[in-house]
mmCIF file of C-alpha atoms in Angstrom:
data_model
loop_
_atom_site.group_PDB
_atom_site.id
_atom_site.type_symbol
_atom_site.label_atom_id
_atom_site.label_comp_id
_atom_site.label_asym_id
_atom_site.label_seq_id
_atom_site.Cartn_x
_atom_site.Cartn_y
_atom_site.Cartn_z
ATOM 1 C CA UNK F 4 52.647 -43.657 -49.503
ATOM 2 C CA UNK F 5 51.305 -40.194 -49.887
ATOM 3 C CA UNK F 6 49.731 -38.598 -52.961
ATOM 4 C CA UNK F 7 51.588 -38.489 -56.245
ATOM 5 C CA UNK F 8 51.211 -34.825 -56.518
ATOM 6 C CA UNK F 9 47.641 -33.997 -55.739
ATOM 7 C CA UNK F 10 44.788 -36.447 -55.228
ATOM 8 C CA UNK F 11 42.808 -37.230 -58.362
ATOM 9 C CA UNK F 12 45.406 -37.226 -61.042
ATOM 10 C CA UNK F 13 44.075 -39.438 -63.941
ATOM 11 C CA UNK F 14 46.564 -42.057 -65.086
ATOM 12 C CA UNK F 15 46.047 -44.317 -68.054
ATOM 13 C CA UNK F 16 47.791 -47.700 -67.940
ATOM 14 C CA UNK F 17 48.190 -49.327 -71.363
ATOM 15 C CA UNK F 18 49.549 -52.863 -71.072
ATOM 16 C CA UNK F 19 48.489 -56.196 -72.510
ATOM 17 C CA UNK F 20 49.550 -58.150 -69.417
ATOM 18 C CA UNK F 21 46.659 -58.036 -66.953
ATOM 19 C CA UNK F 22 48.767 -59.023 -64.002
ATOM 20 C CA UNK F 23 51.133 -56.060 -64.498
ATOM 21 C CA UNK F 24 48.235 -53.652 -65.109
ATOM 22 C CA UNK F 25 46.535 -54.780 -61.932
ATOM 23 C CA UNK F 26 49.573 -54.369 -59.814
ATOM 24 C CA UNK F 27 50.259 -50.890 -61.274
ATOM 25 C CA UNK F 28 46.722 -49.901 -60.801
ATOM 26 C CA UNK F 29 46.585 -50.860 -57.144
ATOM 27 C CA UNK F 30 49.849 -48.957 -56.283
ATOM 28 C CA UNK F 31 48.682 -45.870 -58.160
ATOM 29 C CA UNK F 32 45.344 -45.884 -56.511
ATOM 30 C CA UNK F 33 47.039 -46.158 -53.141
ATOM 31 C CA UNK F 34 49.080 -43.139 -54.124
ATOM 32 C CA UNK F 35 45.741 -41.134 -54.802
ATOM 33 C CA UNK F 36 45.425 -41.473 -58.570
ATOM 34 C CA UNK F 37 42.328 -42.328 -60.611
ATOM 35 C CA UNK F 38 43.420 -45.122 -62.858
ATOM 36 C CA UNK F 39 41.972 -46.454 -66.186
ATOM 37 C CA UNK F 40 43.310 -49.581 -67.881
ATOM 38 C CA UNK F 41 43.659 -50.234 -71.600
ATOM 39 C CA UNK F 42 44.589 -53.735 -72.846
ATOM 40 C CA UNK F 43 46.165 -52.763 -76.104
ATOM 41 C CA UNK F 44 47.318 -49.783 -78.138
ATOM 42 C CA UNK F 45 44.097 -49.273 -80.027
ATOM 43 C CA UNK F 46 42.098 -49.183 -76.752
ATOM 44 C CA UNK F 47 44.785 -46.898 -75.320
ATOM 45 C CA UNK F 48 44.604 -44.400 -78.129
ATOM 46 C CA UNK F 49 40.791 -44.307 -77.772
ATOM 47 C CA UNK F 50 40.907 -43.720 -74.114
ATOM 48 C CA UNK F 51 43.459 -40.903 -74.537
ATOM 49 C CA UNK F 52 41.232 -39.168 -77.076
ATOM 50 C CA UNK F 53 38.145 -39.573 -75.017
ATOM 51 C CA UNK F 54 39.427 -38.993 -71.463
ATOM 52 C CA UNK F 55 42.634 -36.757 -71.834
ATOM 53 C CA UNK F 56 44.459 -38.367 -68.815
ATOM 54 C CA UNK F 57 47.194 -36.429 -66.906
ATOM 55 C CA UNK F 58 49.760 -39.109 -67.670
ATOM 56 C CA UNK F 59 50.048 -42.333 -69.516
ATOM 57 C CA UNK F 60 52.000 -45.466 -68.451
ATOM 58 C CA UNK F 61 52.689 -47.244 -71.754
ATOM 59 C CA UNK F 62 54.096 -50.751 -72.315
ATOM 60 C CA UNK F 63 56.617 -50.941 -75.205
ATOM 61 C CA UNK F 64 55.770 -54.478 -76.503
ATOM 62 C CA UNK F 65 52.245 -55.047 -77.367
ATOM 63 C CA UNK F 66 50.442 -56.917 -80.186
ATOM 64 C CA UNK F 67 48.851 -54.799 -82.941
ATOM 65 C CA UNK F 68 49.692 -51.063 -82.274
ATOM 66 C CA UNK F 69 52.785 -51.257 -80.080
ATOM 67 C CA UNK F 70 53.919 -48.725 -77.491
ATOM 68 C CA UNK F 71 56.210 -46.936 -79.926
ATOM 69 C CA UNK F 72 53.479 -46.213 -82.437
ATOM 70 C CA UNK F 73 51.087 -45.207 -79.632
ATOM 71 C CA UNK F 74 53.736 -42.686 -78.373
ATOM 72 C CA UNK F 75 54.339 -41.374 -81.957
ATOM 73 C CA UNK F 76 50.647 -40.677 -82.379
ATOM 74 C CA UNK F 77 50.274 -39.172 -78.964
ATOM 75 C CA UNK F 78 53.211 -36.760 -79.581
ATOM 76 C CA UNK F 79 51.653 -35.566 -82.901
ATOM 77 C CA UNK F 80 48.391 -34.824 -81.294
ATOM 78 C CA UNK F 81 49.156 -34.080 -77.615
ATOM 79 C CA UNK F 82 52.925 -33.138 -77.264
ATOM 80 C CA UNK F 83 52.522 -32.154 -73.725
ATOM 81 C CA UNK F 84 50.887 -35.342 -72.380
ATOM 82 C CA UNK F 85 53.383 -37.093 -70.088
ATOM 83 C CA UNK F 86 54.302 -40.661 -71.105
ATOM 84 C CA UNK F 87 56.256 -43.113 -68.945
ATOM 85 C CA UNK F 88 57.224 -46.185 -70.978
ATOM 86 C CA UNK F 89 57.681 -49.701 -69.580
ATOM 87 C CA UNK F 90 60.549 -51.519 -71.343
ATOM 88 C CA UNK F 91 62.255 -54.901 -71.108
ATOM 89 C CA UNK F 92 65.310 -55.174 -68.794
ATOM 90 C CA UNK F 93 68.548 -54.851 -70.753
ATOM 91 C CA UNK F 94 66.968 -53.659 -74.012
ATOM 92 C CA UNK F 95 68.880 -50.395 -74.218
ATOM 93 C CA UNK F 96 68.116 -49.953 -77.933
ATOM 94 C CA UNK F 97 64.451 -50.116 -77.154
ATOM 95 C CA UNK F 98 64.728 -47.734 -74.336
ATOM 96 C CA UNK F 99 66.554 -45.176 -76.454
ATOM 97 C CA UNK F 100 64.030 -45.652 -79.262
ATOM 98 C CA UNK F 101 61.271 -44.996 -76.805
ATOM 99 C CA UNK F 102 62.892 -41.724 -75.757
ATOM 100 C CA UNK F 103 63.491 -40.855 -79.417
ATOM 101 C CA UNK F 104 59.705 -41.055 -80.160
ATOM 102 C CA UNK F 105 58.892 -38.825 -77.127
ATOM 103 C CA UNK F 106 58.665 -40.805 -73.922
ATOM 104 C CA UNK F 107 59.356 -38.627 -70.917
ATOM 105 C CA UNK F 108 60.682 -41.421 -68.740
ATOM 106 C CA UNK F 109 61.006 -45.151 -68.681
ATOM 107 C CA UNK F 110 61.023 -48.033 -66.149
ATOM 108 C CA UNK F 111 62.463 -51.385 -67.028
ATOM 109 C CA UNK F 112 60.674 -54.658 -66.377
ATOM 110 C CA UNK F 113 60.755 -56.397 -64.007
ATOM 111 C CA UNK F 114 60.283 -53.134 -61.991
ATOM 112 C CA UNK F 115 59.425 -52.075 -58.512
ATOM 113 C CA UNK F 116 55.899 -50.651 -58.413
ATOM 114 C CA UNK F 117 57.138 -48.091 -55.813
ATOM 115 C CA UNK F 118 59.874 -46.976 -58.221
ATOM 116 C CA UNK F 119 57.218 -46.498 -60.892
ATOM 117 C CA UNK F 120 55.116 -44.437 -58.574
ATOM 118 C CA UNK F 121 58.177 -42.234 -57.743
ATOM 119 C CA UNK F 122 58.885 -41.794 -61.476
ATOM 120 C CA UNK F 123 55.227 -40.772 -62.068
ATOM 121 C CA UNK F 124 55.339 -38.398 -59.137
ATOM 122 C CA UNK F 125 58.479 -36.790 -60.543
ATOM 123 C CA UNK F 126 56.794 -36.139 -63.866
ATOM 124 C CA UNK F 127 53.485 -34.994 -62.463
ATOM 125 C CA UNK F 128 55.266 -32.604 -60.042
ATOM 126 C CA UNK F 129 56.680 -30.734 -63.013
ATOM 127 C CA UNK F 130 53.507 -30.739 -65.173
ATOM 128 C CA UNK F 131 51.237 -29.873 -62.234
ATOM 129 C CA UNK F 132 48.179 -31.634 -63.659
ATOM 130 C CA UNK F 133 44.611 -30.486 -63.698
ATOM 131 C CA UNK F 134 44.304 -29.909 -59.938
ATOM 132 C CA UNK F 135 47.328 -27.546 -59.471
ATOM 133 C CA UNK F 136 46.577 -23.841 -58.741
ATOM 134 C CA UNK F 137 48.138 -21.245 -61.125
ATOM 135 C CA UNK F 138 51.459 -19.768 -60.254
ATOM 136 C CA UNK F 139 52.949 -16.413 -60.982
ATOM 137 C CA UNK F 140 54.000 -16.045 -64.619
ATOM 138 C CA UNK F 141 57.771 -16.275 -65.425
ATOM 139 C CA UNK F 142 59.287 -15.719 -68.760
ATOM 140 C CA UNK F 143 62.657 -16.594 -70.248
ATOM 141 C CA UNK F 144 63.727 -15.002 -73.573
ATOM 142 C CA UNK F 145 66.692 -15.672 -75.839
ATOM 143 C CA UNK F 146 66.328 -13.731 -79.106
ATOM 144 C CA UNK F 147 63.397 -15.324 -80.938
ATOM 145 C CA UNK F 148 63.108 -18.161 -78.311
ATOM 146 C CA UNK F 149 60.599 -17.445 -75.495
ATOM 147 C CA UNK F 150 59.528 -19.644 -72.643
ATOM 148 C CA UNK F 151 56.542 -19.134 -70.292
ATOM 149 C CA UNK F 152 57.451 -21.378 -67.385
ATOM 150 C CA UNK F 153 54.155 -20.902 -65.515
ATOM 151 C CA UNK F 154 52.033 -21.985 -68.523
ATOM 152 C CA UNK F 155 54.692 -24.370 -69.765
ATOM 153 C CA UNK F 156 54.671 -22.921 -73.244
ATOM 154 C CA UNK F 157 57.771 -22.433 -75.406
ATOM 155 C CA UNK F 158 57.782 -20.422 -78.705
ATOM 156 C CA UNK F 159 60.265 -19.930 -81.525
ATOM 157 C CA UNK F 160 59.632 -17.009 -83.802
ATOM 158 C CA UNK F 161 56.086 -16.794 -82.359
ATOM 159 C CA UNK F 162 55.295 -20.405 -83.179
ATOM 160 C CA UNK F 163 54.549 -22.905 -80.363
ATOM 161 C CA UNK F 164 57.134 -25.612 -79.835
ATOM 162 C CA UNK F 165 55.787 -29.167 -79.305
ATOM 163 C CA UNK F 166 58.022 -30.040 -76.319
ATOM 164 C CA UNK F 167 57.594 -33.134 -74.081
ATOM 165 C CA UNK F 168 57.639 -32.670 -70.312
ATOM 166 C CA UNK F 169 61.324 -33.571 -70.038
ATOM 167 C CA UNK F 170 62.380 -31.581 -73.075
ATOM 168 C CA UNK F 171 60.658 -28.504 -71.605
ATOM 169 C CA UNK F 172 62.272 -29.068 -68.182
ATOM 170 C CA UNK F 173 65.703 -29.488 -69.761
ATOM 171 C CA UNK F 174 65.310 -26.336 -71.847
ATOM 172 C CA UNK F 175 64.162 -24.226 -68.853
ATOM 173 C CA UNK F 176 67.032 -25.501 -66.653
ATOM 174 C CA UNK F 177 69.690 -24.816 -69.228
ATOM 175 C CA UNK F 178 68.286 -21.295 -69.935
ATOM 176 C CA UNK F 179 68.335 -20.603 -66.246
ATOM 177 C CA UNK F 180 72.068 -21.429 -66.145
ATOM 178 C CA UNK F 181 73.639 -19.849 -69.357
ATOM 179 C CA UNK F 182 77.297 -20.432 -69.887
ATOM 180 C CA UNK F 183 77.486 -23.239 -67.258
ATOM 181 C CA UNK F 184 78.769 -26.624 -68.456
ATOM 182 C CA UNK F 185 76.865 -29.651 -67.013
ATOM 183 C CA UNK F 186 77.762 -33.254 -67.149
ATOM 184 C CA UNK F 187 75.031 -35.764 -68.168
ATOM 185 C CA UNK F 188 75.141 -37.126 -64.676
ATOM 186 C CA UNK F 189 74.457 -33.709 -63.251
ATOM 187 C CA UNK F 190 71.539 -33.105 -65.632
ATOM 188 C CA UNK F 191 70.065 -36.491 -64.740
ATOM 189 C CA UNK F 192 70.056 -35.316 -61.150
ATOM 190 C CA UNK F 193 68.949 -31.704 -61.644
ATOM 191 C CA UNK F 194 66.320 -32.279 -64.377
ATOM 192 C CA UNK F 195 65.112 -35.819 -63.894
ATOM 193 C CA UNK F 196 65.882 -36.111 -60.140
ATOM 194 C CA UNK F 197 67.740 -39.330 -60.732
ATOM 195 C CA UNK F 198 70.822 -40.123 -58.542
ATOM 196 C CA UNK F 199 71.689 -42.788 -61.044
ATOM 197 C CA UNK F 200 70.358 -43.989 -64.410
ATOM 198 C CA UNK F 201 71.092 -44.352 -68.126
ATOM 199 C CA UNK F 202 72.913 -41.251 -69.213
ATOM 200 C CA UNK F 203 71.903 -41.773 -72.832
ATOM 201 C CA UNK F 204 68.534 -40.422 -71.606
ATOM 202 C CA UNK F 205 70.194 -37.009 -71.505
ATOM 203 C CA UNK F 206 71.886 -37.522 -74.889
ATOM 204 C CA UNK F 207 68.574 -38.364 -76.620
ATOM 205 C CA UNK F 208 66.692 -35.399 -75.060
ATOM 206 C CA UNK F 209 69.389 -32.958 -75.992
ATOM 207 C CA UNK F 210 69.316 -34.199 -79.610
ATOM 208 C CA UNK F 211 65.551 -33.876 -79.729
ATOM 209 C CA UNK F 212 65.641 -30.425 -78.208
ATOM 210 C CA UNK F 213 68.284 -29.274 -80.658
ATOM 211 C CA UNK F 214 66.062 -30.429 -83.563
ATOM 212 C CA UNK F 215 63.357 -28.088 -82.280
ATOM 213 C CA UNK F 216 65.280 -24.884 -81.265
ATOM 214 C CA UNK F 217 68.409 -24.848 -83.372
ATOM 215 C CA UNK F 218 68.432 -23.496 -86.898
ATOM 216 C CA UNK F 219 71.001 -26.246 -87.758
ATOM 217 C CA UNK F 220 70.915 -29.037 -85.228
ATOM 218 C CA UNK F 221 74.194 -30.430 -86.687
ATOM 219 C CA UNK F 222 75.896 -27.143 -85.743
ATOM 220 C CA UNK F 223 74.016 -26.042 -82.640
ATOM 221 C CA UNK F 224 74.606 -22.462 -81.442
ATOM 222 C CA UNK F 225 72.512 -22.640 -78.206
ATOM 223 C CA UNK F 226 73.059 -26.078 -76.700
ATOM 224 C CA UNK F 227 76.731 -26.629 -77.121
ATOM 225 C CA UNK F 228 78.632 -29.957 -76.475
ATOM 226 C CA UNK F 229 81.524 -29.436 -74.100
ATOM 227 C CA UNK F 230 83.852 -32.330 -74.913
ATOM 228 C CA UNK F 231 84.810 -34.300 -71.927
ATOM 229 C CA UNK F 232 82.187 -32.654 -69.713
ATOM 230 C CA UNK F 233 78.649 -32.545 -71.254
ATOM 231 C CA UNK F 234 76.496 -29.585 -72.377
ATOM 232 C CA UNK F 235 76.392 -25.819 -72.061
ATOM 233 C CA UNK F 236 73.706 -23.362 -73.007
ATOM 234 C CA UNK F 237 75.042 -20.292 -74.806
ATOM 235 C CA UNK F 238 72.361 -17.642 -75.380
ATOM 236 C CA UNK F 239 72.258 -15.894 -78.717
ATOM 237 C CA UNK F 240 70.974 -12.863 -76.863
ATOM 238 C CA UNK F 241 73.401 -11.704 -74.213
ATOM 239 C CA UNK F 242 70.421 -10.673 -71.907
ATOM 240 C CA UNK F 243 68.761 -14.130 -72.155
ATOM 241 C CA UNK F 244 67.148 -15.567 -68.989
ATOM 242 C CA UNK F 245 67.006 -12.121 -67.282
#
């Protein structure tokens, strides 16, 4: 199956179903990952704090501290930690809520373990992980908004922005293509690498991104809605992205 990105990525699987956890563990280990299992949300939070994994696979429905609350706490403390959420098939509201609290991606149950590995590979490819060598710095600037793509750091007025993996990827892609209107299907393909999928994923990420980079998210000046098409990035600075 090949490695997920580089051998040795540490993945934490948080799921109260031991059968699901064991299947996911075996597939991820075959893909070259080091896998740690946590049986509930409390155990998962403790493992995240102690071991700082490269990615978390997180079940939505668990007794005690559920996946949504785990994700909320992770986003407050480690906004850049990739989270792939497992949700029940057909529960669109739950999937959207998972994205709202900061999940980078989701896979619906019952799922193909190979699909899950592919989704994890996609996320890790963007973040690099702890084994990836440094790359040459690249900087995007739009007025008071600056993005260091090599270090994956975004700042607004000099203050760091707490962006998830997908939020960062979406921002960089849009800033690289100022003035171009993209449909949600195109953004799913270009940013997520999905040939098909729930387009509300894009809607949620755009909304979350606007809340972080726009002075007034209800009247966005950078990420504009193009009715009947999708979204367009309009720089405040005419030299943005150069």
